Short mmCIF file of C-alpha atoms in Angstrom, two decimals:
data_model
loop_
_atom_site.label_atom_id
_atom_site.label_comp_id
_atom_site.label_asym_id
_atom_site.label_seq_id
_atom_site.Cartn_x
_atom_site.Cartn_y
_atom_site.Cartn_z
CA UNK A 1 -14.80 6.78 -8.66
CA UNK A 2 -11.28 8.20 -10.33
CA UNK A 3 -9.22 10.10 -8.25
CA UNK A 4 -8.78 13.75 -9.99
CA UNK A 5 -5.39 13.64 -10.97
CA UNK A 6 -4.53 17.17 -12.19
CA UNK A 7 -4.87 18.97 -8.88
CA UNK A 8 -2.97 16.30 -7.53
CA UNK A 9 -0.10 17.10 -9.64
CA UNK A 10 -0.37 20.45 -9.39
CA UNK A 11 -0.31 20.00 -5.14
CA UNK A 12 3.05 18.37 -5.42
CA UNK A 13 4.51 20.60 -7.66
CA UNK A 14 4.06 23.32 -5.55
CA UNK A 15 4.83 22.16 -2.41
CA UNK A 16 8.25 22.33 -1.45
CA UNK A 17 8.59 19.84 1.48
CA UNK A 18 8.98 15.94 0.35
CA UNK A 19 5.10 14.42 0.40
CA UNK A 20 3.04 11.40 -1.58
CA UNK A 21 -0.51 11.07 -2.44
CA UNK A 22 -2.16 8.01 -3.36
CA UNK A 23 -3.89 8.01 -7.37
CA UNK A 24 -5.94 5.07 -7.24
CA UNK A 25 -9.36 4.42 -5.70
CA UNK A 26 -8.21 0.69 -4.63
CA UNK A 27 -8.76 -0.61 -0.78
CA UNK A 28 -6.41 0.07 1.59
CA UNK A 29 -2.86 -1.30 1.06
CA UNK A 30 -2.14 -4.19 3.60
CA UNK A 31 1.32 -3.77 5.21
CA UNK A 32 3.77 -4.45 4.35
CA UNK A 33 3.68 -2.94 1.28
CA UNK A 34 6.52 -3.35 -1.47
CA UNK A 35 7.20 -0.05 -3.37
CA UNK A 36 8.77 0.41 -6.44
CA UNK A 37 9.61 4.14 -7.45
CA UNK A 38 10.39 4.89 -11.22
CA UNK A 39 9.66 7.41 -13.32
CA UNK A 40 7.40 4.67 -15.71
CA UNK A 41 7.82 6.25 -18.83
CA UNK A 42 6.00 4.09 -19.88
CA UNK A 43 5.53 1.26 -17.56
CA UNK A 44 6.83 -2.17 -18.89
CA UNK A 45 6.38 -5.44 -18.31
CA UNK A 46 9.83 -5.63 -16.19
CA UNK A 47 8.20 -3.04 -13.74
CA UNK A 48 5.04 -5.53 -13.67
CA UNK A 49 7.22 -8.42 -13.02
CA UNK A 50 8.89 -6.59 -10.16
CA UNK A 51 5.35 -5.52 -8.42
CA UNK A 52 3.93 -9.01 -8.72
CA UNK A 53 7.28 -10.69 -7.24
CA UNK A 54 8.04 -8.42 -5.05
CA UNK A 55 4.78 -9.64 -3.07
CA UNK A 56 6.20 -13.26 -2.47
CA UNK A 57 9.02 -11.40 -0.76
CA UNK A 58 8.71 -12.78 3.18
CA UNK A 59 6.25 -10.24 4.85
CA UNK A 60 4.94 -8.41 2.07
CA UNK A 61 1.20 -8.17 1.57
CA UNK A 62 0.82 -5.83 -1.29
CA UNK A 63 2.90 -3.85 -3.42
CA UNK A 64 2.38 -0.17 -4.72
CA UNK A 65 3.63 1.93 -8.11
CA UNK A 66 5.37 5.31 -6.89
CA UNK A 67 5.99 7.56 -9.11
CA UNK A 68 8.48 10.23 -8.79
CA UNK A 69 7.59 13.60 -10.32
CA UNK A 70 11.32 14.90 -9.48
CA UNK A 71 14.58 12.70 -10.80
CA UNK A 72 17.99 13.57 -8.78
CA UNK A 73 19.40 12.69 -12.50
CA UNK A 74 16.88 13.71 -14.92
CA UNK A 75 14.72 16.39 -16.33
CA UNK A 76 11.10 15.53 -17.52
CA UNK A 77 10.97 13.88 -20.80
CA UNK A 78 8.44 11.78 -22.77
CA UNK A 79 5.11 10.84 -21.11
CA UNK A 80 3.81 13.73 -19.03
CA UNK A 81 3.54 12.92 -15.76
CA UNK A 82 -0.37 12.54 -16.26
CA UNK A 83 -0.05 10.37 -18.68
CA UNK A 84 2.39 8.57 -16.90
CA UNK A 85 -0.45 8.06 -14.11
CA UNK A 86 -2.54 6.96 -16.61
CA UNK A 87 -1.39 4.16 -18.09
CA UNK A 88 -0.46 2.81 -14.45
CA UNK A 89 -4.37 3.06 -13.50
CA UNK A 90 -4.24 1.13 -16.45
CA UNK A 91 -2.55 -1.14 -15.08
CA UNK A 92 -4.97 -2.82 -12.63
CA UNK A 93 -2.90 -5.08 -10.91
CA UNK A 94 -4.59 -6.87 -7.72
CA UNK A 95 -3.23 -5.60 -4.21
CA UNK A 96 -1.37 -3.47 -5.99
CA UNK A 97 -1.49 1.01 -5.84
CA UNK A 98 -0.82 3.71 -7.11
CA UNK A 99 0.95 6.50 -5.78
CA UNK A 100 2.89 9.80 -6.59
CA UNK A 101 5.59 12.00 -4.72
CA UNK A 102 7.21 14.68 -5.38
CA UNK A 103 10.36 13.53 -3.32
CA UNK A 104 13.08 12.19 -5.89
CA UNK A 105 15.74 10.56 -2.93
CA UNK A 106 14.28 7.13 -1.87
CA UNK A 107 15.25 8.85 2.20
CA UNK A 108 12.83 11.65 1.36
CA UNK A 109 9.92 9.54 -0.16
CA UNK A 110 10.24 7.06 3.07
CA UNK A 111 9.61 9.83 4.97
CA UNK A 112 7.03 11.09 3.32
CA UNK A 113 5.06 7.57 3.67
CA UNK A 114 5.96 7.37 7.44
CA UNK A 115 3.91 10.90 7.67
CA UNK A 116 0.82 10.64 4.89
CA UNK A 117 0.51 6.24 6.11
CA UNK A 118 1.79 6.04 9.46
CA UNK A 119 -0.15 2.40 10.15
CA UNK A 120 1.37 1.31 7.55
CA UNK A 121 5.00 -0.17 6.87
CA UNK A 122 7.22 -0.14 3.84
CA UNK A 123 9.94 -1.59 1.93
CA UNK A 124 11.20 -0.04 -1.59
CA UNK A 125 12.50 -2.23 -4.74
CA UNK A 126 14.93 -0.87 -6.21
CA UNK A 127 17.30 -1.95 -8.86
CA UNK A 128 21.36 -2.47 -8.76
CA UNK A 129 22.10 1.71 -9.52
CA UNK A 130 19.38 2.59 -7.32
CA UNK A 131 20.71 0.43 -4.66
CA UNK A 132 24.64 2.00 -5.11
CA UNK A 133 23.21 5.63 -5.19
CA UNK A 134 21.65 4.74 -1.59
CA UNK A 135 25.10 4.43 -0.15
CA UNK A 136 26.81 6.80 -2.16
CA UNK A 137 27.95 10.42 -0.22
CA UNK A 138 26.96 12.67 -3.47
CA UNK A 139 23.37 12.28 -2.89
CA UNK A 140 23.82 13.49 0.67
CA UNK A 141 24.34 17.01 2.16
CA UNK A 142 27.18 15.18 4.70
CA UNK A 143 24.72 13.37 6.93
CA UNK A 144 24.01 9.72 5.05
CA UNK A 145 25.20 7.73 7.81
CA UNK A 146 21.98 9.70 10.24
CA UNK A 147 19.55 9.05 6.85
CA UNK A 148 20.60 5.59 6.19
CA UNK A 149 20.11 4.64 10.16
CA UNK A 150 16.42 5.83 10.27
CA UNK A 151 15.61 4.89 6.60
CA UNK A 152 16.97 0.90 7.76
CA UNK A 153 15.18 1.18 11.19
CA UNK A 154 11.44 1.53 9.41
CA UNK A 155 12.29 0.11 6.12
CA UNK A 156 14.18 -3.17 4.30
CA UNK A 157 15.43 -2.30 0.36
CA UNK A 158 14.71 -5.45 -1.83
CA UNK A 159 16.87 -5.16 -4.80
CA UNK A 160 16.19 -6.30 -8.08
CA UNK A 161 18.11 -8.01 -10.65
CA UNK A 162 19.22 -5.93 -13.71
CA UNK A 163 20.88 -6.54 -16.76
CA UNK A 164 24.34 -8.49 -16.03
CA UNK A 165 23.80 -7.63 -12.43
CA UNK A 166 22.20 -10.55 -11.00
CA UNK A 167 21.80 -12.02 -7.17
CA UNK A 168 25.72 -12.65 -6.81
CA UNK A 169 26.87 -9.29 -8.08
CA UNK A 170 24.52 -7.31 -5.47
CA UNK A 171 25.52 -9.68 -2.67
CA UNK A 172 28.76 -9.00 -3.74
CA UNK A 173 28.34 -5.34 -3.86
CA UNK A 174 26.69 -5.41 -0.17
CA UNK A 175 29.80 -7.20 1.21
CA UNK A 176 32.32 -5.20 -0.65
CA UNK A 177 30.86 -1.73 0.59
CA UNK A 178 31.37 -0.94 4.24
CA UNK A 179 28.10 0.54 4.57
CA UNK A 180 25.94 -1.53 2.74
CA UNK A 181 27.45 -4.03 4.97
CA UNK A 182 26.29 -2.69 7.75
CA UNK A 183 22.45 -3.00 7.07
CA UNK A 184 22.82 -6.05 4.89
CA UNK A 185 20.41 -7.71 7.26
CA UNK A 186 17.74 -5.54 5.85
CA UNK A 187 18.68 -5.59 1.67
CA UNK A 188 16.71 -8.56 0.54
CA UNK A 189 18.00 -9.75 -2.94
CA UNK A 190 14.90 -10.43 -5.52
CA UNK A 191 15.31 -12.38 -8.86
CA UNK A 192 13.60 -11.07 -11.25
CA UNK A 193 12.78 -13.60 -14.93
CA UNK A 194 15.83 -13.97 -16.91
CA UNK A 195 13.83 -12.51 -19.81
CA UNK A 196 12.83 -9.22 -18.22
CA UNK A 197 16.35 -8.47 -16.80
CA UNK A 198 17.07 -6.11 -19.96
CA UNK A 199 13.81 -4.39 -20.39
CA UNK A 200 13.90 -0.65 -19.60
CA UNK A 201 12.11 2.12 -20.26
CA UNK A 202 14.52 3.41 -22.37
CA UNK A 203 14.66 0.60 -24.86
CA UNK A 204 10.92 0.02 -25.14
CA UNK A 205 10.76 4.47 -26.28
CA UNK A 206 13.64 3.43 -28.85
CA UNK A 207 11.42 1.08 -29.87
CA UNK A 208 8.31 2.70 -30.07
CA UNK A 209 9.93 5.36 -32.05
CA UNK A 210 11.53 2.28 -34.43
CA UNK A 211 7.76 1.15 -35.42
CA UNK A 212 8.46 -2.51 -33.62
CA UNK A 213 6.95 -4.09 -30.37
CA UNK A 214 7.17 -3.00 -27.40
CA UNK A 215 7.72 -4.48 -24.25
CA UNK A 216 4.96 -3.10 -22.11
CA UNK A 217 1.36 -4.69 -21.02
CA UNK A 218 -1.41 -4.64 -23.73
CA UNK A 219 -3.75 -1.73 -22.09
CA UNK A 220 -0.19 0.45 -21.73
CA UNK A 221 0.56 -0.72 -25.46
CA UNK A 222 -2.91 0.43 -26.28
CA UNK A 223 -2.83 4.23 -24.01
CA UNK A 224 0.47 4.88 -25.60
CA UNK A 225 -1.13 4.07 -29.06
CA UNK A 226 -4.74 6.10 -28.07
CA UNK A 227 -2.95 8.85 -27.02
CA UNK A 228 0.47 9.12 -29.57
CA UNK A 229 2.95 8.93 -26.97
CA UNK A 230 6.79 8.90 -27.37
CA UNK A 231 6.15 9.56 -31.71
CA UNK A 232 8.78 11.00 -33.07
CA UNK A 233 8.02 14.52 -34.24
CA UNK A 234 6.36 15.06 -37.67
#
């Protein structure tokens, strides 16, 4: 049966404290599970790519879709964020969820898992600017290095390739920042296909807007199409 997801929405906006809820009516996740948190809009075949690899990752068992209903660098734009749920039910990716916070700092939405799935354990992909906000002192309020030690103690951070920053460049970055260092134990580098390095989200609503293909999965090709997403305005 389909999770509501309109009250669901509507719970997270409103509550002020960093939480999650899960979307889809799939069984339980197995621990660990991989997490990737993105704002989807839409969900491409890069983010696909990274759920699916992310489970041959040593010690994952499944992998969840998070989406984040608050951006520390971005107001809401595009898909709505029901839509945005919708075409990731779309999705239907084995051993894989779908879930929603209203946290936007990866800190805040570990802790929120920890509290709503505490028998379960997580690790978050992330990709190469995700990975340097983590460590970077402007997305604190002066206490990273007490946030970083209890996110690393529950949690490892597999980072994803990107663009023309590949496996070298974030094991370069790791060694080069004091503390990134410090936990590089627990960053776990992930390749993703050569191919899918340069997809965004970004690109693929240029594109939409351009009349060409798109580089998203058919059934999100066909939502966007059902439902007149990311059109430019008549």
């Amino acid at each position: 049966m389909p999770v509501p997801i309109d009250p669901i929405l509507e719970r997270l906006e409103i509550r002020k404290d960093p939480t999650v809820e899960r979307v889809d009516a799939g069984p339980r996740l197995k621990s660990r599970v991989a997490v990737l948190p993105a704002s989807f809009n839409p969900p491409t075949l890069a983010h696909v790519e990274l759920l699916e690899r992310a489970k041959d990752v040593p010690g994952i068992a499944t992998s969840a879709a998070l989406l984040t209903t608050r951006n520390v660098d971005k107001g809401l734009f595009g898909a709505s964020h029901g839509h945005r749920v919708g075409m990731l039910l779309g999705l239907e990716l084995p051993a894989t969820g779908v879930l929603v916070s209203n946290a936007a700092r990866i800190a805040e939405q570990a802790a929120a898992l920890r509290d709503v799935f505490p028998g379960e354990d997580f690790d978050f992909v992330v990709g190469y600017d995700t990975l340097v906000r983590l460590f970077d002192r402007r997305y604190y309020n002066g206490e990273m290095h007490e946030v970083l030690a209890t996110y690393f103690r529950h949690h490892r951070v597999i980072a994803a390739t990107r663009g023309e920053f590949d496996v070298p460049a974030i094991e370069r970055y790791v060694e080069s920042t004091a503390d990134a260092r410090t936990y590089g134990d627990r960053i776990v580098p992930l390749n993703l296909e050569s191919e899918l390095m340069h997809v965004s989200s970004t690109a693929v609503r240029e594109r939409i807007v351009e009349g060409v293909s798109v580089d998203v999965p058919p059934r999100v090709h066909q939502y966007i199409r059902e439902h007149k997403l990311y059109e430019p305005a008549p």
